[in-house]
Amino acid sequence: MEAGSIVLGLVGKTNVGKSTFFAAATEVPVKIENRPFVTIEPNVGVGYARKRCAHVELGLPRCDPVNSLCIEGWRFIPVKLLDVAGLVPGAHRGRGLGNRFLDDVRKADALLLVVDASGSTDPEGVPVKPGSYDPVEEVGLMLGEIYEWMLQNLARDWERFARRVDTAGNVDLVTALSQRLSGFEIPRGVVAGVLEETGLGEKRLSSWSREDLRLFVKLVLERGKPAVILANKVDVPGAEENVERLGSSYPGIPVVPASALAELMLRRLAREGRVRYIPGDPDFTVKDPGGLGGKALKALELVRERVMKRWGGTGVVQAINTAVFDVLDMIAVYPVEDPNRYTDREGRILPDVILVKRGSTPRDLAYRIHTDLGKTFLYAVNAKTKQRVGEGYRLQDGDVVKIVAAAGKR
Ligand SMILES: Nc1nc2c(ncn2[C@@H]2O[C@H](COP(=O)(O)OP(=O)(O)OP(=O)(O)O)[C@@H](O)[C@H]2O)c(=O)[nH]1
Ligand SMILES: [Mg+2]
C-alpha cells in the first residue's frame, strides 16, 4: 500500500512513548522499554488518518478501497510515520545521542511532539515518580532543540554564503535561502512569506544580524514544520492538570491528550478478537469477558475510565487527524474514472482517496496522480453534481472527481 505523500515525524524527549505511539498506529512491532535511548535506528511505517468514507455520504452500500482501508464506513487514509531516537536537553551540543537523529525527520511535513504529560520521566528520560517533572517545560526544551538544530545548519558558514549571494546580484533571496534549506524540505512559499512578513527580504544577507537569523529560523520552523503536541500517558493519574496547562502554554500549537499504551493494548486485543474496537473510536466493547484474565479486564476498565470516558478516545488517531486535517490543512478527494458509478476502470467503487492541500484545483490533483495527467489536463467532472469543473474550481473535502486529460490513457 502506498503511504501517500504526507510524512509525520515523531519527535521528543527520550522514554516518553514515541515508539509506543508508532507501534500502536502502524501495528509494526518495535522495541519499547522503560529506559532512555531504546530507539536508535529510525522506524518507518504507515499509520492512518480517519474520515467518514464518501460511500456513506453517497448512500452506496459499500466501496472497494485499494490505496486505503474502509472499516464500517470509516476511511483510513495512509500517512507515513517516522519514529526516531529521543532527545535530551543540550542534544544540539551533542548531549545524549545528539540531534543528528533529527536529520531523519527532515522529510517530515509536520511533527508530532510527544511529551510525557504524566511527568514521570526526568529531562534525561529516567523514570521518576509521576508528577515530579513538568511537561510544559519539556515542550519548551524540545522545541528549543529542534530550533537550535535548524539554526546550526543554516548558520554554518553563514558569512561566506551571505557574501556570495549578495555579490552574485542576480540571485533572489527566496531561491538562495530555499536552496540552503532544501534538506529540510521547507516549501518555497514559507520562505517567501517569512521574508516578506519580517521585512528581511529587503535587507542584504550580509547585513542580517544574529537576531534576524534567529527570527527567520523561528518563523520558518513554525510554518514549515508545524507541530502537534501529543500529551501522552494521560492514563496516569495527575496528567489531567498538565494537559490543561499545556493547552494554555503554547498558543497556536494544538494539544492532543493521548495514551499510546491504551491504543497499543486495544489494537492487540482487537486483532485477537477479544475486544471490538475500531482505531479512533471513543469506546470499545469486550467480546468475551470470560476468556480474558482478571488482570486484563481490570486494565481495560482503567482504560475506559481514565482514557476513553475522560478524553473521548486514546488520542492516537486523533493526533494523526489533527496533524493532517488541521495543521497541514489537507482535504480528502476521490479520483474515479466513471463519475456516474463512482468507479475506476476495473469497476471498483471509490478505490482511492488522495490527500491534497485545501485550495487545490483539479489540475493539482491530476499532477498528484501522474505528471502526464497534470500536463495534459483538460477539465474535471464533479461526480456528485455531474458538472464540469475547470481550473478555477477549488476541490472540496470529500469530492469525487473524474479527471479528463488530452492524453486520454495514462
Ligand atoms: N502509562 C503509560 N506508559 C506509556 C505510554 N506510552 C508509553 N509508555 C511507556 O513508556 C515507556 C517508554 O516507551 P517508548 O515507546 O519506548 O518510548 P520512546 O519515546 O520511544 O523512548 P526512546 O526510544 O528510548 O527514546 C515504556 O515503558 C512504555 O510502556 C502511555 O500512554 N501510558
Ligand atoms: Mg523509541
Coordinates of C-alpha atoms and ligand atoms in Angstrom, one line a residue:
M1 CA 0.0 0.0 0.0
E2 CA 1.4 3.3 -1.0
A3 CA 1.8 5.6 2.0
G4 CA 0.7 8.7 0.2
S5 CA 2.8 11.8 0.4
I6 CA 2.3 13.0 4.0
V7 CA 5.1 12.3 6.4
L8 CA 4.7 12.8 10.1
G9 CA 7.8 12.7 12.4
L10 CA 7.6 11.6 16.0
V11 CA 10.0 13.6 18.0
G12 CA 10.6 14.4 21.6
K13 CA 12.4 13.5 24.8
T14 CA 13.6 10.0 25.2
N15 CA 11.4 7.5 27.0
V16 CA 8.1 9.3 26.5
G17 CA 6.3 6.8 24.3
K18 CA 7.3 7.7 20.7
S19 CA 7.8 4.0 19.8
T20 CA 4.6 3.0 21.6
F21 CA 2.7 5.5 19.5
F22 CA 4.4 4.2 16.4
A23 CA 3.7 0.6 17.2
A24 CA 0.1 1.4 18.0
A25 CA -0.5 3.5 14.9
T26 CA 1.3 1.3 12.4
E27 CA 0.9 -2.1 14.1
V28 CA 4.6 -2.7 13.3
P29 CA 6.2 -4.3 16.4
V30 CA 9.2 -2.2 17.6
K31 CA 11.3 -2.1 20.7
I32 CA 9.7 -0.4 23.7
E33 CA 11.2 -0.2 27.1
N34 CA 11.1 1.9 30.2
R35 CA 14.6 3.4 29.9
P36 CA 16.2 6.2 27.8
F37 CA 17.5 5.6 24.3
V38 CA 15.8 2.4 23.3
T39 CA 15.3 3.5 19.7
I40 CA 18.5 4.3 17.8
E41 CA 17.8 3.4 14.2
P42 CA 14.6 5.1 12.9
N43 CA 11.4 3.1 12.4
V44 CA 9.4 3.9 9.3
G45 CA 5.8 2.7 8.9
V46 CA 2.3 3.5 7.7
G47 CA -0.3 5.0 10.0
Y48 CA -3.8 6.2 9.1
A49 CA -5.9 9.3 9.3
R50 CA -9.6 8.5 9.7
K51 CA -12.5 10.1 8.0
R52 CA -16.1 9.3 7.1
C53 CA -15.9 7.4 3.8
A54 CA -17.5 9.1 0.7
H55 CA -19.5 5.9 0.0
V56 CA -21.6 6.6 3.2
E57 CA -22.4 10.1 2.1
L58 CA -23.3 9.0 -1.4
G59 CA -25.6 6.4 0.1
L60 CA -23.7 3.5 -1.6
P61 CA -23.8 0.1 0.2
R62 CA -20.0 -0.3 0.1
C63 CA -16.7 0.7 -1.6
D64 CA -13.7 -1.2 -2.8
P65 CA -10.7 0.5 -1.3
V66 CA -7.3 0.0 -2.9
N67 CA -4.9 2.6 -1.6
S68 CA -6.6 2.9 1.8
L69 CA -9.0 0.9 4.0
C70 CA -12.6 1.2 4.9
I71 CA -13.9 -0.2 8.1
E72 CA -17.6 0.2 8.9
G73 CA -17.9 3.4 6.9
W74 CA -14.6 5.0 8.1
R75 CA -11.9 5.5 5.5
F76 CA -8.4 5.0 6.8
I77 CA -6.0 7.1 4.7
P78 CA -2.3 6.1 4.8
V79 CA 0.3 8.6 6.0
K80 CA 4.0 7.8 6.7
L81 CA 5.2 7.8 10.3
L82 CA 8.8 8.2 11.4
D83 CA 9.9 7.2 14.9
V84 CA 13.4 8.4 15.8
A85 CA 15.8 8.4 18.7
G86 CA 14.9 10.6 21.6
L87 CA 16.4 13.9 22.5
V88 CA 17.7 15.3 25.8
P89 CA 18.3 18.9 26.7
G90 CA 21.6 20.0 25.1
A91 CA 21.2 17.5 22.2
H92 CA 22.2 20.2 19.7
R93 CA 25.6 20.4 21.5
G94 CA 25.9 16.7 21.2
R95 CA 24.5 15.5 24.5
G96 CA 22.7 12.2 24.7
L97 CA 22.6 10.8 21.3
G98 CA 22.9 14.3 19.9
N99 CA 20.4 15.7 17.5
R100 CA 21.7 14.2 14.3
F101 CA 18.7 12.0 14.7
L102 CA 16.6 14.9 13.8
D103 CA 18.1 14.6 10.4
D104 CA 15.8 11.6 10.0
V105 CA 12.8 13.9 10.3
R106 CA 13.9 16.4 7.7
K107 CA 11.4 15.0 5.3
A108 CA 8.5 15.3 7.7
D109 CA 5.7 17.6 6.7
A110 CA 4.6 18.0 10.3
L111 CA 5.9 17.0 13.7
L112 CA 4.2 15.0 16.4
L113 CA 5.9 16.3 19.5
V114 CA 5.5 13.6 22.1
V115 CA 5.7 14.6 25.7
D116 CA 5.1 12.8 29.0
A117 CA 2.0 14.5 30.3
S118 CA 2.2 12.4 33.5
G119 CA 5.6 14.0 34.4
S120 CA 7.0 10.6 35.2
T121 CA 10.3 10.9 33.3
D122 CA 13.0 13.4 34.1
P123 CA 14.7 15.6 31.4
E124 CA 17.1 12.7 30.7
G125 CA 14.3 10.2 30.3
V126 CA 14.9 8.5 33.6
P127 CA 11.7 7.2 35.2
V128 CA 10.7 9.2 38.3
K129 CA 7.5 9.5 40.4
P130 CA 4.6 10.7 38.3
G131 CA 4.1 14.5 38.6
S132 CA 7.7 15.2 39.5
Y133 CA 8.6 16.7 36.1
D134 CA 6.8 19.5 34.3
P135 CA 5.8 18.6 30.7
V136 CA 5.3 22.3 29.9
E137 CA 9.0 22.8 30.4
E138 CA 9.6 19.7 28.3
V139 CA 7.8 21.1 25.3
G140 CA 9.9 24.3 25.6
L141 CA 13.1 22.3 25.8
M142 CA 12.3 20.1 22.9
L143 CA 11.1 23.0 20.6
G144 CA 14.4 24.7 21.6
E145 CA 16.4 21.7 20.5
I146 CA 14.7 21.5 17.2
Y147 CA 15.2 25.2 16.7
E148 CA 18.9 25.1 17.5
W149 CA 19.3 22.2 15.1
M150 CA 18.0 24.2 12.2
L151 CA 19.8 27.3 13.3
Q152 CA 23.1 25.5 13.4
N153 CA 22.5 24.1 9.9
L154 CA 21.6 27.4 8.5
A155 CA 24.3 29.4 10.3
R156 CA 27.1 27.2 9.3
D157 CA 29.5 29.2 7.1
W158 CA 26.8 31.9 7.0
E159 CA 29.1 34.8 6.2
R160 CA 30.6 33.2 3.1
F161 CA 27.1 32.2 1.9
A162 CA 25.7 35.7 2.6
R163 CA 28.6 37.4 0.7
R164 CA 28.2 35.0 -2.2
V165 CA 24.5 35.7 -2.5
D166 CA 24.9 39.5 -2.1
T167 CA 27.6 39.8 -4.7
A168 CA 26.1 37.5 -7.2
G169 CA 23.5 40.2 -7.9
N170 CA 21.0 38.2 -10.0
V171 CA 20.2 35.5 -7.3
D172 CA 17.0 36.2 -5.5
L173 CA 16.8 35.7 -1.7
V174 CA 13.9 33.4 -1.7
T175 CA 15.7 31.0 -4.1
A176 CA 19.0 31.2 -2.3
L177 CA 17.5 30.6 1.2
S178 CA 15.2 27.9 -0.1
Q179 CA 18.2 26.1 -1.6
R180 CA 20.1 26.4 1.6
L181 CA 17.2 25.0 3.5
S182 CA 16.5 22.3 0.8
G183 CA 17.5 19.5 3.1
F184 CA 14.6 20.4 5.4
E185 CA 12.1 20.3 2.6
I186 CA 10.6 23.7 3.6
P187 CA 8.1 24.8 1.0
R188 CA 9.4 27.8 -1.0
G189 CA 6.2 29.7 -0.2
V190 CA 7.0 29.5 3.5
V191 CA 10.5 31.1 2.9
A192 CA 8.9 33.8 0.8
G193 CA 6.2 34.5 3.3
V194 CA 8.6 34.9 6.2
L195 CA 10.9 37.2 4.3
E196 CA 8.1 39.4 3.4
E197 CA 6.4 39.5 6.7
T198 CA 9.6 40.3 8.6
G199 CA 10.9 42.8 6.1
L200 CA 14.1 40.7 5.9
G201 CA 13.6 40.3 2.2
E202 CA 14.6 43.9 1.8
K203 CA 17.9 43.5 3.6
R204 CA 21.2 42.3 2.1
L205 CA 22.1 38.9 3.7
S206 CA 25.4 40.1 5.0
S207 CA 23.7 42.8 7.0
W208 CA 21.4 40.3 8.8
S209 CA 22.1 40.4 12.5
R210 CA 22.2 37.2 14.6
E211 CA 18.7 38.2 15.8
D212 CA 17.5 38.5 12.2
L213 CA 18.7 35.0 11.5
R214 CA 17.1 33.7 14.7
L215 CA 13.8 35.3 13.9
F216 CA 13.9 33.9 10.4
V217 CA 14.6 30.3 11.6
K218 CA 11.9 30.6 14.3
L219 CA 9.2 31.5 11.8
V220 CA 10.4 29.1 9.1
L221 CA 10.3 26.3 11.6
E222 CA 6.8 27.2 12.9
R223 CA 5.4 27.3 9.4
G224 CA 7.5 24.8 7.6
K225 CA 7.5 22.1 10.2
P226 CA 4.2 22.7 12.1
A227 CA 3.8 20.7 15.3
V228 CA 1.1 18.9 17.2
I229 CA 1.8 18.3 20.9
L230 CA 0.9 14.8 21.8
A231 CA 0.3 14.9 25.6
N232 CA 1.0 11.2 26.2
K233 CA 0.4 8.9 29.2
V234 CA -2.9 10.5 30.2
D235 CA -3.9 7.2 31.7
V236 CA -1.6 8.1 34.6
P237 CA -3.5 9.9 37.4
G238 CA -2.4 13.6 37.7
A239 CA -1.8 14.0 33.9
E240 CA -5.1 16.0 33.5
E241 CA -3.9 19.2 35.0
N242 CA -0.8 19.1 32.9
V243 CA -2.8 18.7 29.8
E244 CA -4.7 21.8 30.6
R245 CA -1.6 23.8 31.3
L246 CA 0.0 22.5 28.0
G247 CA -3.0 23.8 26.2
S248 CA -2.7 27.3 27.6
S249 CA 1.1 27.5 27.4
Y250 CA 1.7 27.2 23.7
P251 CA -0.9 29.1 21.8
G252 CA -1.0 28.1 18.1
I253 CA 0.1 24.5 18.8
P254 CA -2.7 22.1 19.2
V255 CA -2.5 19.7 22.1
V256 CA -3.9 16.2 21.8
P257 CA -4.2 14.2 25.0
A258 CA -3.2 10.6 24.4
S259 CA -2.5 7.2 25.8
A260 CA -0.4 5.4 23.2
L261 CA -0.2 2.4 25.6
A262 CA -4.0 2.2 25.7
E263 CA -4.2 2.2 21.9
L264 CA -1.5 -0.4 21.7
M265 CA -3.4 -2.7 24.0
L266 CA -6.8 -2.1 22.3
R267 CA -5.4 -2.9 18.9
R268 CA -3.7 -6.0 20.1
L269 CA -6.9 -7.3 21.7
A270 CA -9.0 -6.3 18.7
R271 CA -6.6 -8.3 16.4
E272 CA -7.0 -11.2 18.7
G273 CA -10.8 -10.8 18.5
R274 CA -11.2 -10.1 22.2
V275 CA -12.5 -6.6 22.0
R276 CA -14.4 -4.7 19.4
Y277 CA -12.5 -1.5 18.7
I278 CA -12.0 0.5 15.5
P279 CA -8.9 2.7 15.8
G280 CA -10.0 6.2 16.7
D281 CA -13.3 5.1 18.3
P282 CA -14.4 6.8 21.5
D283 CA -15.0 3.5 23.2
F284 CA -14.7 -0.3 22.9
T285 CA -16.6 -3.4 23.9
V286 CA -15.2 -6.6 25.4
K287 CA -16.4 -9.5 23.4
D288 CA -15.6 -12.4 25.6
P289 CA -15.1 -11.3 29.2
G290 CA -14.8 -14.8 30.4
G291 CA -11.8 -15.5 28.1
L292 CA -9.8 -12.5 29.3
G293 CA -8.0 -12.8 32.6
G294 CA -9.0 -10.7 35.6
K295 CA -5.9 -8.6 35.2
A296 CA -6.6 -7.7 31.5
L297 CA -10.2 -6.9 32.3
K298 CA -9.1 -4.6 35.1
A299 CA -6.6 -2.9 32.8
L300 CA -9.4 -2.4 30.2
E301 CA -11.7 -0.9 32.7
L302 CA -9.0 1.6 33.7
V303 CA -8.5 2.5 30.0
R304 CA -12.3 3.0 29.8
E305 CA -12.5 5.2 32.8
R306 CA -9.3 7.2 32.6
V307 CA -8.8 7.4 28.9
M308 CA -12.0 6.8 26.8
K309 CA -14.5 8.5 29.2
R310 CA -12.3 11.4 30.1
W311 CA -10.8 12.2 26.8
G312 CA -13.1 10.6 24.2
G313 CA -10.5 8.2 22.8
T314 CA -6.9 7.2 23.0
G315 CA -5.7 10.2 21.0
V316 CA -3.5 8.2 18.6
V317 CA -5.7 8.5 15.5
Q318 CA -6.9 11.9 16.8
A319 CA -3.3 13.2 16.7
I320 CA -2.7 12.0 13.2
N321 CA -6.1 13.6 12.1
T322 CA -5.1 16.9 13.8
A323 CA -1.8 16.9 12.0
V324 CA -3.2 16.1 8.6
F325 CA -6.5 17.9 8.6
D326 CA -6.0 20.9 10.9
V327 CA -2.3 21.7 11.0
L328 CA -1.5 20.7 7.4
D329 CA -4.9 21.7 6.2
M330 CA -5.4 18.7 3.9
I331 CA -8.6 17.5 2.4
A332 CA -9.5 14.1 1.1
V333 CA -10.6 13.6 -2.5
Y334 CA -11.6 10.5 -4.5
P335 CA -10.5 10.3 -8.1
V336 CA -12.6 8.0 -10.3
E337 CA -13.0 7.1 -14.0
D338 CA -16.7 6.7 -14.1
P339 CA -18.4 9.7 -12.4
N340 CA -21.8 8.0 -12.7
R341 CA -20.9 4.8 -10.9
Y342 CA -18.0 6.3 -8.9
T343 CA -15.7 3.6 -10.1
D344 CA -12.3 3.1 -11.6
R345 CA -11.7 1.4 -14.9
E346 CA -12.0 -2.0 -13.2
G347 CA -15.3 -1.1 -11.8
R348 CA -14.1 -0.7 -8.2
I349 CA -16.1 1.8 -6.2
L350 CA -14.1 4.7 -4.8
P351 CA -10.9 2.8 -4.9
D352 CA -8.5 5.6 -4.0
V353 CA -8.5 8.6 -1.7
I354 CA -5.9 11.3 -2.0
L355 CA -4.9 14.0 0.4
V356 CA -4.4 17.4 -1.2
K357 CA -3.9 20.9 0.4
R358 CA -7.2 22.8 0.8
G359 CA -7.4 25.2 -2.1
S360 CA -6.0 22.7 -4.6
T361 CA -7.5 22.7 -8.1
P362 CA -8.5 19.6 -10.2
R363 CA -5.2 20.1 -12.1
D364 CA -3.2 19.9 -8.9
L365 CA -5.0 16.6 -8.2
A366 CA -4.1 15.4 -11.7
Y367 CA -0.5 16.2 -11.1
R368 CA -0.6 14.3 -7.8
I369 CA -1.9 11.2 -9.7
H370 CA 0.6 11.4 -12.5
T371 CA 2.7 14.2 -14.0
D372 CA 1.4 13.4 -17.6
L373 CA -2.1 13.6 -16.4
G374 CA -1.4 17.1 -14.9
K375 CA 0.3 18.3 -18.1
T376 CA -2.5 17.1 -20.4
F377 CA -5.3 18.1 -18.0
L378 CA -8.4 19.4 -19.8
Y379 CA -11.1 19.6 -17.2
A380 CA -12.7 17.5 -14.4
V381 CA -16.2 16.2 -13.7
N382 CA -17.5 16.6 -10.2
A383 CA -19.2 13.2 -9.7
K384 CA -21.5 14.5 -7.1
T385 CA -23.1 17.2 -9.2
K386 CA -22.1 15.7 -12.6
Q387 CA -20.8 19.2 -13.6
R388 CA -17.7 20.0 -15.4
V389 CA -15.2 22.0 -13.4
G390 CA -12.1 23.7 -14.6
E391 CA -9.0 25.2 -13.1
G392 CA -11.0 27.8 -11.3
Y393 CA -12.6 25.2 -9.1
R394 CA -11.3 24.6 -5.6
L395 CA -11.6 21.0 -4.6
Q396 CA -13.8 20.4 -1.5
D397 CA -13.3 17.8 1.2
G398 CA -14.9 14.5 0.1
D399 CA -15.1 15.4 -3.5
V400 CA -15.3 12.6 -6.1
V401 CA -13.8 13.7 -9.4
K402 CA -13.1 12.3 -12.8
I403 CA -10.0 13.9 -14.5
V404 CA -10.3 14.4 -18.2
A405 CA -7.0 14.8 -20.0
A406 CA -5.9 15.1 -23.6
A407 CA -3.7 12.1 -23.5
G408 CA -6.7 10.0 -22.6
K409 CA -4.8 7.0 -21.4
R410 CA -2.0 7.1 -18.8
Ligands
LIG1 N1 1.4 4.8 31.4 C1 1.8 4.9 30.1 N2 3.0 4.5 29.7 C2 3.4 4.6 28.4 C3 2.5 5.2 27.5 N3 3.2 5.2 26.3 C4 4.4 4.7 26.5 N4 4.5 4.3 27.8 C5 5.7 3.6 28.4 O1 6.8 4.5 28.4 C6 8.0 3.7 28.2 C7 8.8 4.2 27.0 O2 8.1 3.9 25.8 P1 8.8 4.0 24.4 O3 7.7 3.9 23.4 O4 9.9 3.0 24.3 O5 9.4 5.5 24.5 P2 10.3 6.3 23.4 O6 9.9 7.7 23.4 O7 10.3 5.6 22.1 O8 11.8 6.1 24.0 P3 13.3 6.1 23.4 O9 13.2 5.4 22.0 O10 14.0 5.3 24.3 O11 13.7 7.5 23.3 C8 7.6 2.3 28.1 O12 7.7 1.6 29.4 C9 6.1 2.4 27.7 O13 5.3 1.3 28.1 C10 1.2 5.6 27.9 O14 0.4 6.1 27.1 N5 0.9 5.5 29.2
MG2 MG 11.7 4.7 20.9

